[in-house]
Every structure is written in C-alpha cells, then in structure tokens.
PDB file of C-alpha atoms in Angstrom:
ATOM      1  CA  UNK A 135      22.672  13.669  -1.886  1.00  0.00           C
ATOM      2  CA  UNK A 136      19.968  15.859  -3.316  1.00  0.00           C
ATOM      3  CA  UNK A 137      16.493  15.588  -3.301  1.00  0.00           C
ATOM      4  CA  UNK A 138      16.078  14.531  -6.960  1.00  0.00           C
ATOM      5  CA  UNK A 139      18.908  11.652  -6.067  1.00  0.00           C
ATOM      6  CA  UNK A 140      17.137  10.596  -3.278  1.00  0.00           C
ATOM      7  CA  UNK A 141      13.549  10.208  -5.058  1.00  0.00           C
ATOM      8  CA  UNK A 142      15.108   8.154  -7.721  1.00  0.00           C
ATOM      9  CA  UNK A 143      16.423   6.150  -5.500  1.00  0.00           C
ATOM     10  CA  UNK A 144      13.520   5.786  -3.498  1.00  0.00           C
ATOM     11  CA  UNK A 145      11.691   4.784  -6.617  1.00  0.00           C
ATOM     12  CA  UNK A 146      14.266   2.134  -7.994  1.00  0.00           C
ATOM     13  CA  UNK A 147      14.085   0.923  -4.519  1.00  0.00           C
ATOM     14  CA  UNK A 148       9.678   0.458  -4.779  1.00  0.00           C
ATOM     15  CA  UNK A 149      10.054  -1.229  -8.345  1.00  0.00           C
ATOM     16  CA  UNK A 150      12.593  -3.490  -7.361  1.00  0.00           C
ATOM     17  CA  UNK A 151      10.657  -4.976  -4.564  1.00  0.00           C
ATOM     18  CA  UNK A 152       7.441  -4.931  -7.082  1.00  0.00           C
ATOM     19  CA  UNK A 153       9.729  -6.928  -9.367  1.00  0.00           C
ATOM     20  CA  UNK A 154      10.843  -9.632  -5.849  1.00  0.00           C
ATOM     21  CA  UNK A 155       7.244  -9.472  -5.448  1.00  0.00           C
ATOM     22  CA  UNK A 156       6.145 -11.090  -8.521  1.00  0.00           C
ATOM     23  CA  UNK A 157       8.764 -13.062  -8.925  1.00  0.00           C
ATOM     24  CA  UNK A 158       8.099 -14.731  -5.521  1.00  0.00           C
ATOM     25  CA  UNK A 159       4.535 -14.867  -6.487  1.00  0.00           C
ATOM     26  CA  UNK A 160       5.339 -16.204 -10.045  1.00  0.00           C
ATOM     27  CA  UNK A 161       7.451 -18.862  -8.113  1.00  0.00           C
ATOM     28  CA  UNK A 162       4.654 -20.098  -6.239  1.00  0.00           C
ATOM     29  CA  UNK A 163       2.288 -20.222  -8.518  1.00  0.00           C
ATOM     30  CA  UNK A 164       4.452 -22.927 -10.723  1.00  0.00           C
ATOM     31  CA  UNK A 165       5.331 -24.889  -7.798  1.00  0.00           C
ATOM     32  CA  UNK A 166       1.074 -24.470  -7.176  1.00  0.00           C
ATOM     33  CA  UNK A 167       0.568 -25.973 -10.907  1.00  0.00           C
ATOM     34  CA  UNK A 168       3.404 -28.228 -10.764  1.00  0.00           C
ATOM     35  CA  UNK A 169       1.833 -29.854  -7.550  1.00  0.00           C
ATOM     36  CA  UNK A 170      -1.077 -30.308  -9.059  1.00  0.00           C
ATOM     37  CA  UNK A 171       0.137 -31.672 -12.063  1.00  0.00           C
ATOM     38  CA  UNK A 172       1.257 -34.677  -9.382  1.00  0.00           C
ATOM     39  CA  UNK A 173      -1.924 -35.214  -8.000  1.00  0.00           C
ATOM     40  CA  UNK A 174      -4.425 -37.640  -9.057  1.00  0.00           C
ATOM     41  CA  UNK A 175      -5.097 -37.233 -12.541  1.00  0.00           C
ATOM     42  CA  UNK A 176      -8.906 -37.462 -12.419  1.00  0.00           C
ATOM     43  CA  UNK A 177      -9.197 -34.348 -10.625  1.00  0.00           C
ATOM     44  CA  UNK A 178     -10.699 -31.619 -12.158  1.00  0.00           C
ATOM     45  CA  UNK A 179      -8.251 -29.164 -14.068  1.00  0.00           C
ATOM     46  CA  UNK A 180     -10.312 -25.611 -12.794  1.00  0.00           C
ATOM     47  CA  UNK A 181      -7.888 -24.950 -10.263  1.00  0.00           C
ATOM     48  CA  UNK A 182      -4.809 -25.364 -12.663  1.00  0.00           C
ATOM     49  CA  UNK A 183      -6.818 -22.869 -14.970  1.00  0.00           C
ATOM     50  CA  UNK A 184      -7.081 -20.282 -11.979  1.00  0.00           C
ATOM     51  CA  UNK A 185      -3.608 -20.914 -11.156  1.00  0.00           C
ATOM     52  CA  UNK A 186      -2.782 -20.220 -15.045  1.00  0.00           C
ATOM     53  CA  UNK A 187      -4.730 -17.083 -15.179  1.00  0.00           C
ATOM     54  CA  UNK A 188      -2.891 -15.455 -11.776  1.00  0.00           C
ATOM     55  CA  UNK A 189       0.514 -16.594 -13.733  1.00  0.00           C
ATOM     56  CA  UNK A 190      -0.504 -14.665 -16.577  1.00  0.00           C
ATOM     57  CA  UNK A 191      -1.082 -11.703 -14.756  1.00  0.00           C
ATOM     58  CA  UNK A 192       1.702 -11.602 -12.127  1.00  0.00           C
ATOM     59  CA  UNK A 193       3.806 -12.144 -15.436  1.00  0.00           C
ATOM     60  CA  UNK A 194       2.874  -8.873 -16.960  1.00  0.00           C
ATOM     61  CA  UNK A 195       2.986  -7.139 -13.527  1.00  0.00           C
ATOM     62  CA  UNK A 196       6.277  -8.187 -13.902  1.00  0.00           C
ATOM     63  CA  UNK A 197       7.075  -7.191 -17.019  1.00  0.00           C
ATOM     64  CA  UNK A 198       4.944  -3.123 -16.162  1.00  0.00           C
ATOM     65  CA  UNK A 199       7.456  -3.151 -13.497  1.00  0.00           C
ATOM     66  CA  UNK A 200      10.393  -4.167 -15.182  1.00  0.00           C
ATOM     67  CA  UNK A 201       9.676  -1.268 -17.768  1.00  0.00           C
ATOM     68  CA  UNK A 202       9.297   0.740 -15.347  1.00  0.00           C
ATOM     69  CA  UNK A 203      12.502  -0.147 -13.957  1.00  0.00           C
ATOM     70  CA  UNK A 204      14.475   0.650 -17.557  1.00  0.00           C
ATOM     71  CA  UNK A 205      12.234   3.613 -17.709  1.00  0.00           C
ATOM     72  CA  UNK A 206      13.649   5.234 -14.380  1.00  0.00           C
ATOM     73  CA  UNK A 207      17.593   4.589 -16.256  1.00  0.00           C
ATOM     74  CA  UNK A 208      16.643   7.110 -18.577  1.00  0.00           C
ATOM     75  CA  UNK A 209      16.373   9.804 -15.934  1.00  0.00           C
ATOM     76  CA  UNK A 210      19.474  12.041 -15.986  1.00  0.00           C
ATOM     77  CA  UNK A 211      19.710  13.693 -12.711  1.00  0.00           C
ATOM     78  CA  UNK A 212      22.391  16.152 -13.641  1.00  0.00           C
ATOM     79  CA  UNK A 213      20.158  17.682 -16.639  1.00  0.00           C
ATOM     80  CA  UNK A 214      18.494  21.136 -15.702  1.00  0.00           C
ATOM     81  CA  UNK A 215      15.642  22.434 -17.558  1.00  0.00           C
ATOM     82  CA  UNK A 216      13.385  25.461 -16.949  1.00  0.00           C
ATOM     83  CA  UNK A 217      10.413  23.290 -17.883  1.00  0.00           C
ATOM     84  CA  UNK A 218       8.885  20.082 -16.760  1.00  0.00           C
ATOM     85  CA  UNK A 219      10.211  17.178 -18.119  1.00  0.00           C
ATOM     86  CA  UNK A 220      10.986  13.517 -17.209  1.00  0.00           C
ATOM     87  CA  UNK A 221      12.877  13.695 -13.379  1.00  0.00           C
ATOM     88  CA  UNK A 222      11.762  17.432 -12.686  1.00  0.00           C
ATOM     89  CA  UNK A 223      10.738  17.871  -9.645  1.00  0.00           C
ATOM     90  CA  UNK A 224       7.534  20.391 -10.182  1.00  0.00           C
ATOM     91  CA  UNK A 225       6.864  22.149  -7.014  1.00  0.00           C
ATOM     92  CA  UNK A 226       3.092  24.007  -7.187  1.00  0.00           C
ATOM     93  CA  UNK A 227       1.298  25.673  -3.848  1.00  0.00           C
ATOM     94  CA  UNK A 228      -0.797  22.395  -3.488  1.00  0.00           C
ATOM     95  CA  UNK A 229       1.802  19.604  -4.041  1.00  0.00           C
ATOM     96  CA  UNK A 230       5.020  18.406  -5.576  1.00  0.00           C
ATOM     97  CA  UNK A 231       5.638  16.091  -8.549  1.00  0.00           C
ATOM     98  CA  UNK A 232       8.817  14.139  -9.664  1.00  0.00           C
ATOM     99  CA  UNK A 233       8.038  13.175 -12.872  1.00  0.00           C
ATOM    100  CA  UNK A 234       9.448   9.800 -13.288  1.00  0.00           C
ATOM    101  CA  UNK A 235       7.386   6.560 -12.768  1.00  0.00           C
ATOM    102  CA  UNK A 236       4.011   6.275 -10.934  1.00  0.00           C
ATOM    103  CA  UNK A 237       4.972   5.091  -7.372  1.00  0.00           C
ATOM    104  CA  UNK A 238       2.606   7.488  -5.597  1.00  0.00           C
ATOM    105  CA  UNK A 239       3.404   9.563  -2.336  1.00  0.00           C
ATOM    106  CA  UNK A 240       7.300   9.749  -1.579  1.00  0.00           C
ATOM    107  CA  UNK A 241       7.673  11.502   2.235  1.00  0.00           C
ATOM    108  CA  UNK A 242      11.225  13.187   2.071  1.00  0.00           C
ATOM    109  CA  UNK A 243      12.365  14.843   5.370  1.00  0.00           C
ATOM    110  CA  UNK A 244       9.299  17.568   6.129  1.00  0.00           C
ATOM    111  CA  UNK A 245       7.959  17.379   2.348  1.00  0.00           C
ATOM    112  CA  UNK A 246       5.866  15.011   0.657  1.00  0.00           C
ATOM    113  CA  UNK A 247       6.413  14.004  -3.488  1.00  0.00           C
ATOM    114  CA  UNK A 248       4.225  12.485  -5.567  1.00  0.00           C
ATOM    115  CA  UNK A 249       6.302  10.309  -8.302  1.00  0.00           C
ATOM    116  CA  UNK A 250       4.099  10.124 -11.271  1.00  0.00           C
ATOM    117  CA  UNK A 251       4.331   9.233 -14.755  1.00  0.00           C
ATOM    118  CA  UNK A 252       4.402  11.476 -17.524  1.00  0.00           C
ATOM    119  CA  UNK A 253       2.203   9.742 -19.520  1.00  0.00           C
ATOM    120  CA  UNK A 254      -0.557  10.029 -16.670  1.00  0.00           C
ATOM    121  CA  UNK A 255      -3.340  12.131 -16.806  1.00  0.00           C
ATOM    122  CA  UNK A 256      -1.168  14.625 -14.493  1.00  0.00           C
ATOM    123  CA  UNK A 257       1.561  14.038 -15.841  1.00  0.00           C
ATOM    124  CA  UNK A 258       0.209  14.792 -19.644  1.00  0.00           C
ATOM    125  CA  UNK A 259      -1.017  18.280 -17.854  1.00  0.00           C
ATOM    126  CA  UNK A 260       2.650  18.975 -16.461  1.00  0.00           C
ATOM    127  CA  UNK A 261       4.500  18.321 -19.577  1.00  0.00           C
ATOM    128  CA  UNK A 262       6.687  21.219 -21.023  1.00  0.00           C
ATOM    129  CA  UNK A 263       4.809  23.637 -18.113  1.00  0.00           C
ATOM    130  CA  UNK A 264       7.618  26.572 -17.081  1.00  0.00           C
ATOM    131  CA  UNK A 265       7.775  28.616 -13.557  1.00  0.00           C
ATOM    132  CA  UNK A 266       4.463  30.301 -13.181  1.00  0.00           C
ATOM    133  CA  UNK A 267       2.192  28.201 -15.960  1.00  0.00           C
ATOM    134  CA  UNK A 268      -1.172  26.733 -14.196  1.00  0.00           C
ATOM    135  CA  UNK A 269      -3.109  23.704 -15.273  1.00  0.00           C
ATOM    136  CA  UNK A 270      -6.264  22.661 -13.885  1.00  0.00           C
ATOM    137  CA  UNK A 271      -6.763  18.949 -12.661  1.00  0.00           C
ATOM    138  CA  UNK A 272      -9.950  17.378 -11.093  1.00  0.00           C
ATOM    139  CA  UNK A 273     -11.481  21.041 -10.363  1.00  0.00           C
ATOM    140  CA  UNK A 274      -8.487  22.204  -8.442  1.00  0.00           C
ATOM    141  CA  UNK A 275      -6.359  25.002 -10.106  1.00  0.00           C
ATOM    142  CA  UNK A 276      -2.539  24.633  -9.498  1.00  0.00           C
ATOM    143  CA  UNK A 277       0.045  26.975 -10.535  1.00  0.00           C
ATOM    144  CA  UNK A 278       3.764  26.142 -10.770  1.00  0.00           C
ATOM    145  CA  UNK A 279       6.198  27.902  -8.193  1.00  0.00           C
ATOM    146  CA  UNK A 280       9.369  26.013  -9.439  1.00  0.00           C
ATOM    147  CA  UNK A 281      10.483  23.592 -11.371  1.00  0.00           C
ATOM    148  CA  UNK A 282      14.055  21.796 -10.127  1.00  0.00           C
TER     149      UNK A 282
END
C-alpha cells in the first residue's frame, strides 16, 4: 500500500469516527430532551433550550464531517501531477502536507503528515506550487522538495 493510500485511509478512518461521534452525541441529546419532555411540566424549559442549542451544533458538526467525508471520495490516488493539488502529498524541508481534508498530524512509519485542506490558509499557499516553488507562512519560509 503506498503512502498516499495509507493517509487516505487514515483520514476516512478520523471522519468516520467524527461522524459515530456526533451521532452518539446527537442520540443523547434527544433521549436528554425527550426525558425532559416527561418530566413535570411546570419545570422550567432552559435546560431543553441548552439541550436544543448543543443539537444544533453537533448537527452541523455532523454534517462538516460528512462533507468532509464525500470530499475525501473525490481524491484519485492513481492521478500524478507535477504540482500540488487535492491528495498530493507536498514534501518541503520543514514538513509534509497531504492535501485532502483538515485532520491535522498523520504519524506514518518514521515521518509525520499534516492532512490539510486546500481551502486553508496553507493550503490556499500550496495550491498549483511545482518542485522547487517557496511560499512563506506565519514568518517561516518553506520551499518545496517534491511533490508525490
């Protein structure tokens, strides 16, 4: 298996436990409001609106993550470029990048990735780049030394 199959998989594996995650959490939250909604009926409603609020959110956690997840299907792993594009890995002196989703640091055998959007501020920076281009991010210079 390659490196580049092994990151995507590594990152389809984060984003579907993100997505078990808030489903579990969306799960409890109902069964919160629904329990509530048994109770006596003179108690005050503020903790149904808190409960309300965290489904709300967890929902579009959800639904980031889920995008995410139909993002990552669009990464062809058996595409080669000789720029940086979406599932390049982009190796510089400092760090590497697999452009794909933001799931942060990735340690693979002795190296360490760093899968990161290319709509991110880094990610903006790396877009199109070619062997040997540099781009400068939070005062530290980096230049490219390959792009897989």
């Amino acid at each position: 298996m390659t490196t580049k199959h092994q990151l995507l998989q590594i990152c389809n594996e984060r984003i579907d436990k993100r997505i078990n995650d808030y489903k579990e959490e969306i799960n409890l939250i109902k069964e919160s409001i629904e329990s509530n909604d048994k109770g006596d009926s003179e108690d005050d409603d503020s903790g149904n609106g808190k409960l309300l609020n965290d489904l709300e959110k967890n929902m579009g956690y959800l639904n980031d993550a889920q995008q995410a997840k139909a993002f990552l299907k669009q990464i062809k792993l058996n595409v080669s470029t000789t720029y940086a594009a979406l599932g390049s890995i982009v190796k510089t002196k400092q760090m590497n990048f697999f452009l794909s989703t933001s799931i942060g640091k990735i340690e693979l055998g002795n190296e360490v990735y760093y899968a990161i959007s290319l709509s991110s501020p880094i990610g903006q920076l790396l877009k199109n780049k070619s062997k040997k281009d540099s781009f400068e991010f939070n005062q530290t210079k980096y230049v490219i030394t390959n792009i897989i």
